[in-house]
PDB file of C-alpha atoms in Angstrom:
ATOM      1  CA  MET A   1     -16.370   1.402  11.637  1.00 54.00           C
ATOM      2  CA  SER A   2     -13.197   3.086  12.835  1.00 80.00           C
ATOM      3  CA  ASN A   3      -9.864   1.596  11.867  1.00 92.00           C
ATOM      4  CA  LYS A   4      -8.267  -0.585  14.525  1.00 96.00           C
ATOM      5  CA  VAL A   5      -4.558  -1.343  15.007  1.00 94.00           C
ATOM      6  CA  LEU A   6      -4.186  -5.091  15.634  1.00 95.00           C
ATOM      7  CA  HIS A   7      -0.406  -5.530  15.673  1.00 95.00           C
ATOM      8  CA  GLU A   8       2.674  -3.337  15.646  1.00 95.00           C
ATOM      9  CA  ALA A   9       6.425  -3.792  15.559  1.00 96.00           C
ATOM     10  CA  LYS A  10       9.327  -1.368  15.896  1.00 96.00           C
ATOM     11  CA  ILE A  11      12.206  -1.108  13.447  1.00 94.00           C
ATOM     12  CA  ARG A  12      14.639   1.151  15.343  1.00 91.00           C
ATOM     13  CA  ASP A  13      12.607   4.350  15.870  1.00 95.00           C
ATOM     14  CA  LYS A  14      10.069   3.503  13.135  1.00 98.00           C
ATOM     15  CA  ILE A  15       6.868   1.490  13.413  1.00 98.00           C
ATOM     16  CA  ILE A  16       4.975  -0.964  11.220  1.00 98.00           C
ATOM     17  CA  ARG A  17       1.311  -1.598  11.982  1.00 98.00           C
ATOM     18  CA  ILE A  18      -1.377  -4.010  10.813  1.00 98.00           C
ATOM     19  CA  VAL A  19      -4.740  -2.240  10.737  1.00 98.00           C
ATOM     20  CA  HIS A  20      -8.233  -3.658  10.258  1.00 98.00           C
ATOM     21  CA  GLY A  21     -10.421  -1.159   8.454  1.00 97.00           C
ATOM     22  CA  ASP A  22     -11.102   1.039   5.460  1.00 97.00           C
ATOM     23  CA  ILE A  23      -8.034   2.606   3.829  1.00 97.00           C
ATOM     24  CA  THR A  24     -10.101   5.615   2.690  1.00 97.00           C
ATOM     25  CA  GLU A  25     -10.514   6.513   6.391  1.00 97.00           C
ATOM     26  CA  GLU A  26      -6.803   6.326   7.209  1.00 97.00           C
ATOM     27  CA  ASN A  27      -5.539   9.582   8.725  1.00 97.00           C
ATOM     28  CA  VAL A  28      -2.016   9.431   7.294  1.00 98.00           C
ATOM     29  CA  ASP A  29       0.139  11.548   4.988  1.00 99.00           C
ATOM     30  CA  ALA A  30      -0.432   9.136   2.096  1.00 99.00           C
ATOM     31  CA  ILE A  31      -2.614   6.155   1.371  1.00 99.00           C
ATOM     32  CA  VAL A  32      -1.561   3.775  -1.368  1.00 98.00           C
ATOM     33  CA  ASN A  33      -4.021   2.881  -4.088  1.00 97.00           C
ATOM     34  CA  ALA A  34      -3.847  -0.482  -5.855  1.00 96.00           C
ATOM     35  CA  ALA A  35      -3.990   0.954  -9.372  1.00 96.00           C
ATOM     36  CA  ASN A  36      -3.913  -0.310 -12.946  1.00 96.00           C
ATOM     37  CA  GLU A  37      -1.377   0.970 -15.507  1.00 96.00           C
ATOM     38  CA  TYR A  38      -3.764   3.551 -16.954  1.00 95.00           C
ATOM     39  CA  LEU A  39      -4.788   4.868 -13.518  1.00 95.00           C
ATOM     40  CA  LYS A  40      -8.450   4.264 -14.346  1.00 95.00           C
ATOM     41  CA  HIS A  41      -9.896   3.868 -10.866  1.00 90.00           C
ATOM     42  CA  GLY A  42     -13.024   1.805 -11.440  1.00 88.00           C
ATOM     43  CA  GLY A  43     -13.292  -1.113  -9.022  1.00 84.00           C
ATOM     44  CA  GLY A  44     -11.870  -2.405  -5.755  1.00 86.00           C
ATOM     45  CA  VAL A  45      -9.780  -0.119  -3.549  1.00 89.00           C
ATOM     46  CA  ALA A  46      -9.250   2.298  -6.461  1.00 92.00           C
ATOM     47  CA  GLY A  47     -12.982   2.783  -7.027  1.00 93.00           C
ATOM     48  CA  ALA A  48     -13.604   3.363  -3.314  1.00 94.00           C
ATOM     49  CA  ILE A  49     -10.823   5.976  -3.150  1.00 95.00           C
ATOM     50  CA  VAL A  50     -12.306   7.995  -6.034  1.00 95.00           C
ATOM     51  CA  ARG A  51     -15.890   7.614  -4.765  1.00 95.00           C
ATOM     52  CA  LYS A  52     -14.976   8.944  -1.320  1.00 96.00           C
ATOM     53  CA  GLY A  53     -12.157  11.317  -2.261  1.00 97.00           C
ATOM     54  CA  GLY A  54     -13.867  12.896  -5.231  1.00 96.00           C
ATOM     55  CA  TYR A  55     -13.439  12.856  -8.984  1.00 94.00           C
ATOM     56  CA  GLU A  56     -10.470  15.241  -8.842  1.00 96.00           C
ATOM     57  CA  ILE A  57      -8.321  12.212  -7.932  1.00 97.00           C
ATOM     58  CA  GLN A  58      -9.285  10.614 -11.264  1.00 96.00           C
ATOM     59  CA  GLU A  59      -8.756  13.915 -13.111  1.00 96.00           C
ATOM     60  CA  GLU A  60      -5.245  14.292 -11.663  1.00 97.00           C
ATOM     61  CA  SER A  61      -4.537  10.655 -12.529  1.00 97.00           C
ATOM     62  CA  ASP A  62      -5.658  11.249 -16.126  1.00 96.00           C
ATOM     63  CA  LYS A  63      -3.020  14.012 -16.422  1.00 97.00           C
ATOM     64  CA  ILE A  64      -0.316  11.531 -15.347  1.00 97.00           C
ATOM     65  CA  GLY A  65      -1.429   8.955 -17.882  1.00 92.00           C
ATOM     66  CA  TYR A  66       0.373   5.629 -18.154  1.00 96.00           C
ATOM     67  CA  VAL A  67       2.301   4.158 -15.209  1.00 98.00           C
ATOM     68  CA  PRO A  68       4.116   0.850 -15.857  1.00 98.00           C
ATOM     69  CA  THR A  69       3.612  -2.174 -13.609  1.00 98.00           C
ATOM     70  CA  GLY A  70       5.991  -2.023 -10.653  1.00 98.00           C
ATOM     71  CA  SER A  71       5.943   1.787 -10.567  1.00 98.00           C
ATOM     72  CA  ALA A  72       3.898   4.398  -8.712  1.00 99.00           C
ATOM     73  CA  ALA A  73       2.656   7.985  -9.088  1.00 98.00           C
ATOM     74  CA  ILE A  74       1.265  10.542  -6.630  1.00 98.00           C
ATOM     75  CA  THR A  75      -1.839  12.753  -6.653  1.00 98.00           C
ATOM     76  CA  GLY A  76      -3.746  14.777  -4.101  1.00 98.00           C
ATOM     77  CA  ALA A  77      -6.307  12.970  -1.941  1.00 98.00           C
ATOM     78  CA  GLY A  78      -9.359  15.159  -2.553  1.00 97.00           C
ATOM     79  CA  LYS A  79     -11.775  14.964   0.379  1.00 98.00           C
ATOM     80  CA  LEU A  80     -10.036  11.997   2.049  1.00 98.00           C
ATOM     81  CA  PRO A  81      -8.358  12.431   5.467  1.00 98.00           C
ATOM     82  CA  ALA A  82      -4.979  11.568   3.865  1.00 98.00           C
ATOM     83  CA  LYS A  83      -2.969  14.349   2.183  1.00 98.00           C
ATOM     84  CA  PHE A  84      -1.921  12.301  -0.851  1.00 99.00           C
ATOM     85  CA  VAL A  85      -2.756   9.149  -2.767  1.00 98.00           C
ATOM     86  CA  ILE A  86       0.182   7.148  -4.108  1.00 99.00           C
ATOM     87  CA  HIS A  87      -1.031   5.013  -7.001  1.00 98.00           C
ATOM     88  CA  ALA A  88       1.008   1.793  -7.023  1.00 98.00           C
ATOM     89  CA  VAL A  89       0.668  -0.445 -10.053  1.00 98.00           C
ATOM     90  CA  GLY A  90       1.006  -4.037  -8.913  1.00 97.00           C
ATOM     91  CA  PRO A  91       1.115  -7.048 -11.214  1.00 97.00           C
ATOM     92  CA  VAL A  92      -1.766  -9.203 -12.377  1.00 95.00           C
ATOM     93  CA  TRP A  93      -1.117 -12.748 -11.091  1.00 96.00           C
ATOM     94  CA  LYS A  94      -0.217 -15.084 -13.965  1.00 95.00           C
ATOM     95  CA  GLY A  95       0.770 -18.157 -11.974  1.00 94.00           C
ATOM     96  CA  GLY A  96       4.097 -16.768 -10.734  1.00 92.00           C
ATOM     97  CA  LYS A  97       5.985 -17.185 -14.010  1.00 91.00           C
ATOM     98  CA  SER A  98       6.010 -13.519 -15.086  1.00 95.00           C
ATOM     99  CA  GLN A  99       8.176 -11.930 -12.356  1.00 97.00           C
ATOM    100  CA  GLU A 100       5.064 -11.050 -10.349  1.00 97.00           C
ATOM    101  CA  ASP A 101       6.958 -11.130  -7.020  1.00 97.00           C
ATOM    102  CA  GLU A 102       9.600  -8.688  -8.277  1.00 98.00           C
ATOM    103  CA  LYS A 103       6.975  -6.404  -9.812  1.00 98.00           C
ATOM    104  CA  LEU A 104       4.975  -6.289  -6.570  1.00 98.00           C
ATOM    105  CA  GLN A 105       8.119  -5.587  -4.553  1.00 98.00           C
ATOM    106  CA  SER A 106       9.007  -2.822  -7.019  1.00 99.00           C
ATOM    107  CA  ALA A 107       5.536  -1.222  -6.723  1.00 99.00           C
ATOM    108  CA  VAL A 108       5.873  -1.123  -2.911  1.00 99.00           C
ATOM    109  CA  LEU A 109       9.421   0.247  -3.098  1.00 99.00           C
ATOM    110  CA  SER A 110       8.374   2.907  -5.646  1.00 99.00           C
ATOM    111  CA  SER A 111       5.596   4.015  -3.277  1.00 99.00           C
ATOM    112  CA  LEU A 112       7.960   4.233  -0.303  1.00 99.00           C
ATOM    113  CA  LYS A 113      10.514   6.187  -2.371  1.00 98.00           C
ATOM    114  CA  ILE A 114       7.852   8.721  -3.409  1.00 99.00           C
ATOM    115  CA  ALA A 115       6.788   9.137   0.247  1.00 99.00           C
ATOM    116  CA  HIS A 116      10.449   9.544   1.263  1.00 98.00           C
ATOM    117  CA  GLU A 117      11.134  12.119  -1.490  1.00 98.00           C
ATOM    118  CA  ARG A 118       8.073  14.117  -0.394  1.00 98.00           C
ATOM    119  CA  LYS A 119       9.282  13.897   3.238  1.00 98.00           C
ATOM    120  CA  LEU A 120       6.032  12.223   4.302  1.00 99.00           C
ATOM    121  CA  ARG A 121       5.882  10.677   7.775  1.00 99.00           C
ATOM    122  CA  SER A 122       3.116   8.076   7.464  1.00 99.00           C
ATOM    123  CA  ILE A 123       1.873   5.806   4.701  1.00 99.00           C
ATOM    124  CA  SER A 124      -0.849   3.155   4.577  1.00 99.00           C
ATOM    125  CA  PHE A 125      -0.901   0.259   2.082  1.00 99.00           C
ATOM    126  CA  PRO A 126      -3.747  -2.011   0.999  1.00 98.00           C
ATOM    127  CA  ALA A 127      -3.024  -5.584  -0.150  1.00 97.00           C
ATOM    128  CA  ILE A 128      -1.751  -4.513  -3.584  1.00 97.00           C
ATOM    129  CA  SER A 129      -2.628  -7.023  -6.338  1.00 96.00           C
ATOM    130  CA  ALA A 130      -4.414  -9.416  -3.912  1.00 95.00           C
ATOM    131  CA  GLY A 131      -7.927  -8.429  -5.022  1.00 89.00           C
ATOM    132  CA  ILE A 132      -9.111  -8.559  -8.637  1.00 87.00           C
ATOM    133  CA  PHE A 133      -5.483  -8.946  -9.833  1.00 92.00           C
ATOM    134  CA  GLY A 134      -5.527 -12.399  -8.199  1.00 94.00           C
ATOM    135  CA  PHE A 135      -2.187 -12.354  -6.348  1.00 97.00           C
ATOM    136  CA  PRO A 136      -2.165 -15.019  -3.575  1.00 97.00           C
ATOM    137  CA  LYS A 137      -2.898 -13.240  -0.273  1.00 97.00           C
ATOM    138  CA  GLU A 138      -0.201 -14.980   1.799  1.00 97.00           C
ATOM    139  CA  ARG A 139       2.430 -14.268  -0.830  1.00 98.00           C
ATOM    140  CA  CYS A 140       1.282 -10.636  -1.077  1.00 98.00           C
ATOM    141  CA  ALA A 141       1.492 -10.216   2.717  1.00 98.00           C
ATOM    142  CA  LYS A 142       5.016 -11.661   2.821  1.00 98.00           C
ATOM    143  CA  ILE A 143       6.297  -9.416   0.008  1.00 98.00           C
ATOM    144  CA  LEU A 144       4.679  -6.223   1.331  1.00 98.00           C
ATOM    145  CA  ILE A 145       5.852  -6.706   4.920  1.00 98.00           C
ATOM    146  CA  GLU A 146       9.379  -7.810   3.935  1.00 98.00           C
ATOM    147  CA  THR A 147       9.778  -4.900   1.505  1.00 98.00           C
ATOM    148  CA  ALA A 148       8.644  -2.379   4.144  1.00 98.00           C
ATOM    149  CA  VAL A 149      11.006  -3.795   6.787  1.00 97.00           C
ATOM    150  CA  LYS A 150      13.938  -3.847   4.350  1.00 97.00           C
ATOM    151  CA  PHE A 151      13.250  -0.241   3.303  1.00 98.00           C
ATOM    152  CA  LEU A 152      13.264   0.967   6.923  1.00 97.00           C
ATOM    153  CA  GLU A 153      16.418  -1.016   7.727  1.00 96.00           C
ATOM    154  CA  GLU A 154      18.261   0.317   4.673  1.00 97.00           C
ATOM    155  CA  ASN A 155      17.028   3.930   5.060  1.00 96.00           C
ATOM    156  CA  PRO A 156      17.394   4.738   8.782  1.00 94.00           C
ATOM    157  CA  HIS A 157      17.184   8.498   8.112  1.00 95.00           C
ATOM    158  CA  THR A 158      13.984   8.393   6.065  1.00 98.00           C
ATOM    159  CA  SER A 159      11.206  10.821   6.982  1.00 98.00           C
ATOM    160  CA  ILE A 160       8.802   7.844   7.082  1.00 98.00           C
ATOM    161  CA  GLU A 161       8.039   7.058  10.727  1.00 98.00           C
ATOM    162  CA  GLU A 162       5.059   4.757  10.270  1.00 98.00           C
ATOM    163  CA  ILE A 163       4.119   2.178   7.636  1.00 99.00           C
ATOM    164  CA  ARG A 164       0.613   0.761   7.960  1.00 99.00           C
ATOM    165  CA  PHE A 165      -1.034  -2.154   6.186  1.00 98.00           C
ATOM    166  CA  CYS A 166      -4.768  -1.493   6.195  1.00 98.00           C
ATOM    167  CA  LEU A 167      -6.835  -4.574   5.385  1.00 97.00           C
ATOM    168  CA  PHE A 168     -10.595  -4.714   5.049  1.00 94.00           C
ATOM    169  CA  ASP A 169     -11.684  -8.320   4.488  1.00 94.00           C
ATOM    170  CA  GLU A 170     -10.995 -11.145   6.952  1.00 95.00           C
ATOM    171  CA  PRO A 171      -9.060 -13.559   4.656  1.00 96.00           C
ATOM    172  CA  THR A 172      -6.615 -10.825   3.603  1.00 97.00           C
ATOM    173  CA  LEU A 173      -6.324  -9.467   7.143  1.00 97.00           C
ATOM    174  CA  ASN A 174      -5.617 -12.972   8.453  1.00 97.00           C
ATOM    175  CA  ALA A 175      -2.882 -13.506   5.847  1.00 98.00           C
ATOM    176  CA  PHE A 176      -1.151 -10.280   6.965  1.00 98.00           C
ATOM    177  CA  VAL A 177      -1.572 -11.070  10.682  1.00 97.00           C
ATOM    178  CA  GLU A 178      -0.049 -14.548  10.181  1.00 97.00           C
ATOM    179  CA  GLU A 179       2.893 -13.168   8.206  1.00 96.00           C
ATOM    180  CA  PHE A 180       3.413 -10.415  10.795  1.00 96.00           C
ATOM    181  CA  LYS A 181       3.440 -12.929  13.655  1.00 95.00           C
ATOM    182  CA  GLN A 182       5.934 -15.148  11.828  1.00 94.00           C
ATOM    183  CA  LYS A 183       8.233 -12.199  11.194  1.00 92.00           C
ATOM    184  CA  PHE A 184       8.064 -10.426  14.555  1.00 91.00           C
ATOM    185  CA  GLN A 185       6.886 -12.874  17.201  1.00 79.00           C
ATOM    186  CA  LYS A 186       9.520 -15.574  16.977  1.00 63.00           C
ATOM    187  CA  SER A 187       9.678 -17.166  20.405  1.00 45.00           C
TER     188      SER A 187
END
């Protein structure tokens, strides 16, 4: 299955896209991995990235070591079409009482800052924390999209030209599509 752009919106000369597909097939400068603090890429998106990209992604991650929740780190992308993998550590959902929203926002912002510092032009995010970490999908979609828009509005001279949200399963995709429509298709 090839990845398919479903929706897009412009922020000045930049673009945000909602994509249905497999993030490991994204042909962008960097894909974002939904990682845990120890960068042990076993299950979910992280496991798929290492399986398809090669074990060198895990080896590079092991050299980095511990990354606190709300932060991110960068490695090469092995055999993947992307040039880099940015490992964003999102929060485990604990009912919303442990600053999960702020930590998720921080993980997205950390990823965008790394891409900006490396002068990357395109980045693709999965639904960080919405899988095995249990973050509510609608809430995840709102935070990721709002954080991306805010970053582009506040950094008009960033090298980042395109921010993609690549979603695989229907419920998560639908949550992002709904949030996107609410944000950009106000009639």
